[in-house]
Amino acid sequence: MVSGAGSERRQGRNVRGQGERLRGTILAAVGRLLGEWGSAEKLTMRAVAKEAGISAPSIYLHFPDKAALVWAALADEYAELARRLVEAGASGTGGDPRAGLRAQAHAYLRYAAEYPGQYRLMFETPQPHVGPARITGHPAGRVSAAFRAAFRACEEAGHRLSVPLPQAAQTLWAGLHGLISLDHSIFGDESTEEMNRSLAEGLADSLVAPEPGPAPTFRSAPAATPASRRISQLIAAGDEEEPGAAPDA
């Protein structure tokens, strides 16, 4: 009886191991196709199956649709970017949360400069569209969560924000992405790292008061704006749908 139970456990482990290997094979195939095409537009289950050397139906055992495939293939990259942001915000800032926010902005620009092709896949090429409730589970949510944490640290240290916290984080993220996209599409070599860092710092500084406490030239943010309410709704929807899951967008 004992040996039979042990055999069943081993078989269960083998099945799980085979499933994990198949999942890895599928994601590797997706990564190769995304890298080759520079876009998810041509990606199909059939194309992935052909690249991976498997049957298309077997993909559905792990991924329900194209969006899940693309998100999973890029999840590690979003996680790595978020890790760099958190690390930058905590390193060498002397406990100054405002300096930590600037450091995060620098780290975001640096990642895009070091991995331009990967950045384009993550943020500049169209991904499969999903509904509002599902978008909160996008792995890029780790990035927005890192920015929100940095702004929260500023608030907790007494620095006023010019807009509500969720809106501040989204504004900084959008602004940094805009700098990078302009470089990729228009400015190219005319832009410089020093110029972009300066622009990023100016954007961050416009969102956080320079000193804790009352700031004569820096009015307190309203409790909420239409933009901040919408962002907060998306955050809350993600928290309700997947408790304990990765930070949401």
Short mmCIF file of C-alpha atoms in Angstrom, two decimals:
data_model
loop_
_atom_site.label_atom_id
_atom_site.label_comp_id
_atom_site.label_asym_id
_atom_site.label_seq_id
_atom_site.Cartn_x
_atom_site.Cartn_y
_atom_site.Cartn_z
CA MET A 1 0.00 0.00 0.00
CA VAL A 2 2.79 2.39 0.92
CA SER A 3 4.73 1.70 -2.27
CA GLY A 4 1.57 2.27 -4.32
CA ALA A 5 0.98 5.64 -2.68
CA GLY A 6 4.61 6.58 -3.27
CA SER A 7 4.28 5.63 -6.92
CA GLU A 8 1.19 7.85 -7.26
CA ARG A 9 3.06 10.78 -5.70
CA ARG A 10 5.98 10.29 -8.10
CA GLN A 11 3.59 10.16 -11.05
CA GLY A 12 1.95 13.37 -9.83
CA ARG A 13 5.33 15.08 -9.61
CA ASN A 14 6.23 13.84 -13.10
CA VAL A 15 2.99 15.20 -14.54
CA ARG A 16 3.56 18.55 -12.86
CA GLY A 17 7.14 18.61 -14.09
CA GLN A 18 6.05 17.85 -17.63
CA GLY A 19 3.44 20.61 -17.41
CA GLU A 20 6.02 23.12 -16.23
CA ARG A 21 8.40 22.14 -19.02
CA LEU A 22 5.64 22.48 -21.61
CA ARG A 23 4.71 25.89 -20.22
CA GLY A 24 8.34 26.97 -20.45
CA THR A 25 8.58 25.68 -24.02
CA ILE A 26 5.48 27.66 -24.98
CA LEU A 27 6.70 30.88 -23.38
CA ALA A 28 10.12 30.51 -25.00
CA ALA A 29 8.41 30.17 -28.39
CA VAL A 30 6.29 33.27 -27.73
CA GLY A 31 9.40 35.20 -26.73
CA ARG A 32 11.19 34.23 -29.93
CA LEU A 33 8.24 35.22 -32.11
CA LEU A 34 7.75 38.54 -30.33
CA GLY A 35 11.45 39.28 -30.68
CA GLU A 36 11.42 38.39 -34.38
CA TRP A 37 8.22 40.25 -35.26
CA GLY A 38 8.51 43.14 -32.79
CA SER A 39 4.77 42.94 -32.25
CA ALA A 40 2.01 40.69 -30.95
CA GLU A 41 -0.30 41.46 -33.87
CA LYS A 42 0.63 38.36 -35.91
CA LEU A 43 0.82 36.09 -32.88
CA THR A 44 -1.66 33.19 -32.99
CA MET A 45 -1.97 29.96 -31.06
CA ARG A 46 -1.19 28.09 -34.28
CA ALA A 47 1.99 30.13 -34.87
CA VAL A 48 3.14 29.51 -31.30
CA ALA A 49 2.40 25.80 -31.59
CA LYS A 50 4.40 25.56 -34.81
CA GLU A 51 7.35 27.42 -33.26
CA ALA A 52 7.24 25.25 -30.14
CA GLY A 53 6.75 22.00 -32.07
CA ILE A 54 3.56 21.08 -30.22
CA SER A 55 -0.16 20.89 -30.98
CA ALA A 56 -2.19 24.08 -30.66
CA PRO A 57 -4.78 22.57 -28.28
CA SER A 58 -2.05 21.79 -25.73
CA ILE A 59 -1.42 25.53 -25.34
CA TYR A 60 -4.92 26.01 -23.96
CA LEU A 61 -4.05 23.74 -21.04
CA HIS A 62 -1.85 26.58 -19.77
CA PHE A 63 -3.09 29.79 -21.40
CA PRO A 64 -6.74 30.62 -22.15
CA ASP A 65 -6.02 33.17 -24.86
CA LYS A 66 -3.50 35.33 -26.67
CA ALA A 67 -3.47 38.02 -23.99
CA ALA A 68 -2.50 35.53 -21.31
CA LEU A 69 0.29 34.24 -23.56
CA VAL A 70 1.78 37.68 -24.19
CA TRP A 71 1.49 38.79 -20.57
CA ALA A 72 3.17 35.63 -19.29
CA ALA A 73 5.97 35.89 -21.86
CA LEU A 74 6.77 39.45 -20.74
CA ALA A 75 6.01 39.04 -17.02
CA ASP A 76 9.65 38.58 -16.01
CA GLU A 77 10.63 41.78 -17.81
CA TYR A 78 7.98 43.85 -16.03
CA ALA A 79 9.04 42.28 -12.73
CA GLU A 80 12.69 43.12 -13.42
CA LEU A 81 11.86 46.75 -14.23
CA ALA A 82 9.77 47.03 -11.05
CA ARG A 83 12.61 45.49 -9.03
CA ARG A 84 15.03 48.07 -10.40
CA LEU A 85 12.65 50.89 -9.50
CA VAL A 86 12.24 49.68 -5.93
CA GLU A 87 15.98 49.14 -5.56
CA ALA A 88 16.78 52.60 -6.97
CA GLY A 89 14.30 54.26 -4.64
CA ALA A 90 15.89 52.64 -1.61
CA SER A 91 19.58 52.97 -2.52
CA GLY A 92 21.82 55.93 -1.88
CA THR A 93 19.07 58.45 -1.18
CA GLY A 94 19.88 59.04 2.47
CA GLY A 95 16.32 58.32 3.51
CA ASP A 96 15.01 61.25 1.43
CA PRO A 97 11.81 59.98 -0.25
CA ARG A 98 11.87 62.78 -2.81
CA ALA A 99 15.38 61.78 -3.85
CA GLY A 100 14.13 58.20 -3.99
CA LEU A 101 11.41 59.23 -6.41
CA ARG A 102 13.95 60.96 -8.64
CA ALA A 103 16.13 57.85 -8.50
CA GLN A 104 13.19 55.77 -9.67
CA ALA A 105 12.67 58.10 -12.63
CA HIS A 106 16.35 57.76 -13.53
CA ALA A 107 16.15 53.96 -13.24
CA TYR A 108 13.14 53.82 -15.56
CA LEU A 109 14.95 55.84 -18.24
CA ARG A 110 18.08 53.75 -17.78
CA TYR A 111 16.20 50.48 -18.30
CA ALA A 112 14.69 51.78 -21.55
CA ALA A 113 18.13 52.91 -22.75
CA GLU A 114 19.78 49.58 -21.92
CA TYR A 115 17.02 47.42 -23.42
CA PRO A 116 15.33 49.47 -26.16
CA GLY A 117 14.00 46.45 -28.04
CA GLN A 118 12.55 44.88 -24.93
CA TYR A 119 11.05 48.21 -23.85
CA ARG A 120 9.29 48.55 -27.20
CA LEU A 121 7.74 45.10 -26.78
CA MET A 122 6.64 45.91 -23.24
CA PHE A 123 5.21 49.38 -23.81
CA GLU A 124 5.19 50.51 -27.44
CA THR A 125 3.75 47.63 -29.45
CA PRO A 126 0.01 46.88 -29.33
CA GLN A 127 -0.95 44.05 -27.01
CA PRO A 128 -4.23 42.10 -27.08
CA HIS A 129 -7.11 44.19 -25.75
CA VAL A 130 -8.98 43.00 -22.67
CA GLY A 131 -11.80 44.41 -20.56
CA PRO A 132 -11.33 46.96 -17.73
CA ALA A 133 -11.70 44.34 -15.00
CA ARG A 134 -8.97 42.14 -16.47
CA ILE A 135 -6.45 44.87 -17.31
CA THR A 136 -5.81 45.32 -13.59
CA GLY A 137 -4.02 41.96 -13.67
CA HIS A 138 -1.52 43.06 -16.32
CA PRO A 139 2.05 42.37 -15.12
CA ALA A 140 2.97 46.01 -15.81
CA GLY A 141 1.00 46.70 -12.64
CA ARG A 142 4.19 46.01 -10.70
CA VAL A 143 5.68 49.12 -12.28
CA SER A 144 2.80 51.40 -11.33
CA ALA A 145 2.79 49.90 -7.84
CA ALA A 146 6.47 50.83 -7.41
CA PHE A 147 5.74 54.43 -8.39
CA ARG A 148 2.75 54.59 -6.03
CA ALA A 149 4.88 53.33 -3.17
CA ALA A 150 7.45 56.06 -3.83
CA PHE A 151 4.81 58.80 -3.80
CA ARG A 152 3.28 57.30 -0.66
CA ALA A 153 6.67 57.54 1.04
CA CYS A 154 6.82 61.23 0.11
CA GLU A 155 3.37 61.84 1.57
CA GLU A 156 4.20 59.97 4.75
CA ALA A 157 7.30 62.14 5.15
CA GLY A 158 5.10 65.25 5.00
CA HIS A 159 5.62 66.29 1.37
CA ARG A 160 2.46 67.55 -0.28
CA LEU A 161 1.46 66.24 -3.70
CA SER A 162 0.03 68.48 -6.41
CA VAL A 163 -2.51 65.81 -7.44
CA PRO A 164 -3.95 62.76 -5.64
CA LEU A 165 -1.44 59.95 -5.17
CA PRO A 166 -2.74 57.47 -7.80
CA GLN A 167 -2.84 60.28 -10.35
CA ALA A 168 0.67 61.42 -9.43
CA ALA A 169 2.08 57.93 -10.01
CA GLN A 170 0.28 57.57 -13.33
CA THR A 171 1.39 61.06 -14.42
CA LEU A 172 5.05 60.32 -13.73
CA TRP A 173 4.87 56.96 -15.48
CA ALA A 174 3.15 58.48 -18.53
CA GLY A 175 5.64 61.34 -18.66
CA LEU A 176 8.67 59.07 -18.51
CA HIS A 177 7.21 56.83 -21.17
CA GLY A 178 6.55 59.91 -23.31
CA LEU A 179 10.21 60.94 -23.12
CA ILE A 180 11.30 57.49 -24.21
CA SER A 181 8.75 57.25 -27.02
CA LEU A 182 9.76 60.66 -28.38
CA ASP A 183 13.36 59.48 -28.47
CA HIS A 184 12.38 56.29 -30.28
CA SER A 185 10.11 57.95 -32.82
CA ILE A 186 11.48 61.47 -33.43
CA PHE A 187 14.53 62.75 -31.60
CA GLY A 188 16.85 59.75 -31.61
CA ASP A 189 20.44 60.87 -31.28
CA GLU A 190 19.39 64.50 -30.84
CA SER A 191 18.23 63.64 -27.35
CA THR A 192 20.71 63.06 -24.53
CA GLU A 193 20.64 61.12 -21.29
CA GLU A 194 21.39 64.31 -19.35
CA MET A 195 18.49 66.16 -20.96
CA ASN A 196 16.03 63.35 -20.29
CA ARG A 197 17.15 63.04 -16.69
CA SER A 198 16.61 66.75 -16.22
CA LEU A 199 13.14 66.58 -17.77
CA ALA A 200 12.25 63.57 -15.61
CA GLU A 201 13.40 65.34 -12.46
CA GLY A 202 11.36 68.40 -13.38
CA LEU A 203 8.28 66.24 -13.82
CA ALA A 204 8.80 64.51 -10.47
CA ASP A 205 9.45 67.84 -8.75
CA SER A 206 6.21 69.27 -10.14
CA LEU A 207 4.29 66.52 -8.37
CA VAL A 208 5.93 66.64 -4.93
CA ALA A 209 6.56 69.67 -2.72
CA PRO A 210 10.28 70.35 -2.16
CA GLU A 211 10.01 70.42 1.63
CA PRO A 212 7.77 68.66 4.16
CA GLY A 213 4.90 70.68 5.60
CA PRO A 214 3.11 73.70 4.15
CA ALA A 215 4.52 74.88 0.83
CA PRO A 216 3.57 78.49 -0.08
CA THR A 217 3.89 77.94 -3.83
CA PHE A 218 2.61 74.38 -3.75
CA ARG A 219 -1.06 73.95 -2.98
CA SER A 220 -2.33 70.70 -1.52
CA ALA A 221 -3.86 68.21 -3.91
CA PRO A 222 -7.63 67.89 -3.97
CA ALA A 223 -9.00 64.80 -2.29
CA ALA A 224 -9.87 63.36 -5.68
CA THR A 225 -10.12 64.23 -9.35
CA PRO A 226 -11.89 62.39 -12.17
CA ALA A 227 -8.56 60.90 -13.22
CA SER A 228 -7.58 59.79 -9.72
CA ARG A 229 -11.02 58.29 -9.09
CA ARG A 230 -10.81 56.21 -12.26
CA ILE A 231 -7.30 55.01 -11.43
CA SER A 232 -8.39 54.12 -7.88
CA GLN A 233 -11.39 52.20 -9.25
CA LEU A 234 -9.11 50.12 -11.46
CA ILE A 235 -6.75 49.44 -8.56
CA ALA A 236 -9.64 48.41 -6.30
CA ALA A 237 -11.12 46.17 -9.00
CA GLY A 238 -7.86 44.31 -9.31
CA ASP A 239 -7.54 43.91 -5.54
CA GLU A 240 -11.07 42.50 -5.28
CA GLU A 241 -10.70 40.12 -8.21
CA GLU A 242 -7.34 38.63 -7.28
CA PRO A 243 -6.63 38.97 -3.54
CA GLY A 244 -2.97 38.35 -2.83
CA ALA A 245 -2.01 38.62 -6.48
CA ALA A 246 0.79 40.77 -7.90
CA PRO A 247 0.32 44.58 -7.65
CA ASP A 248 -2.14 45.88 -10.18
CA ALA A 249 -1.98 48.52 -12.87
#
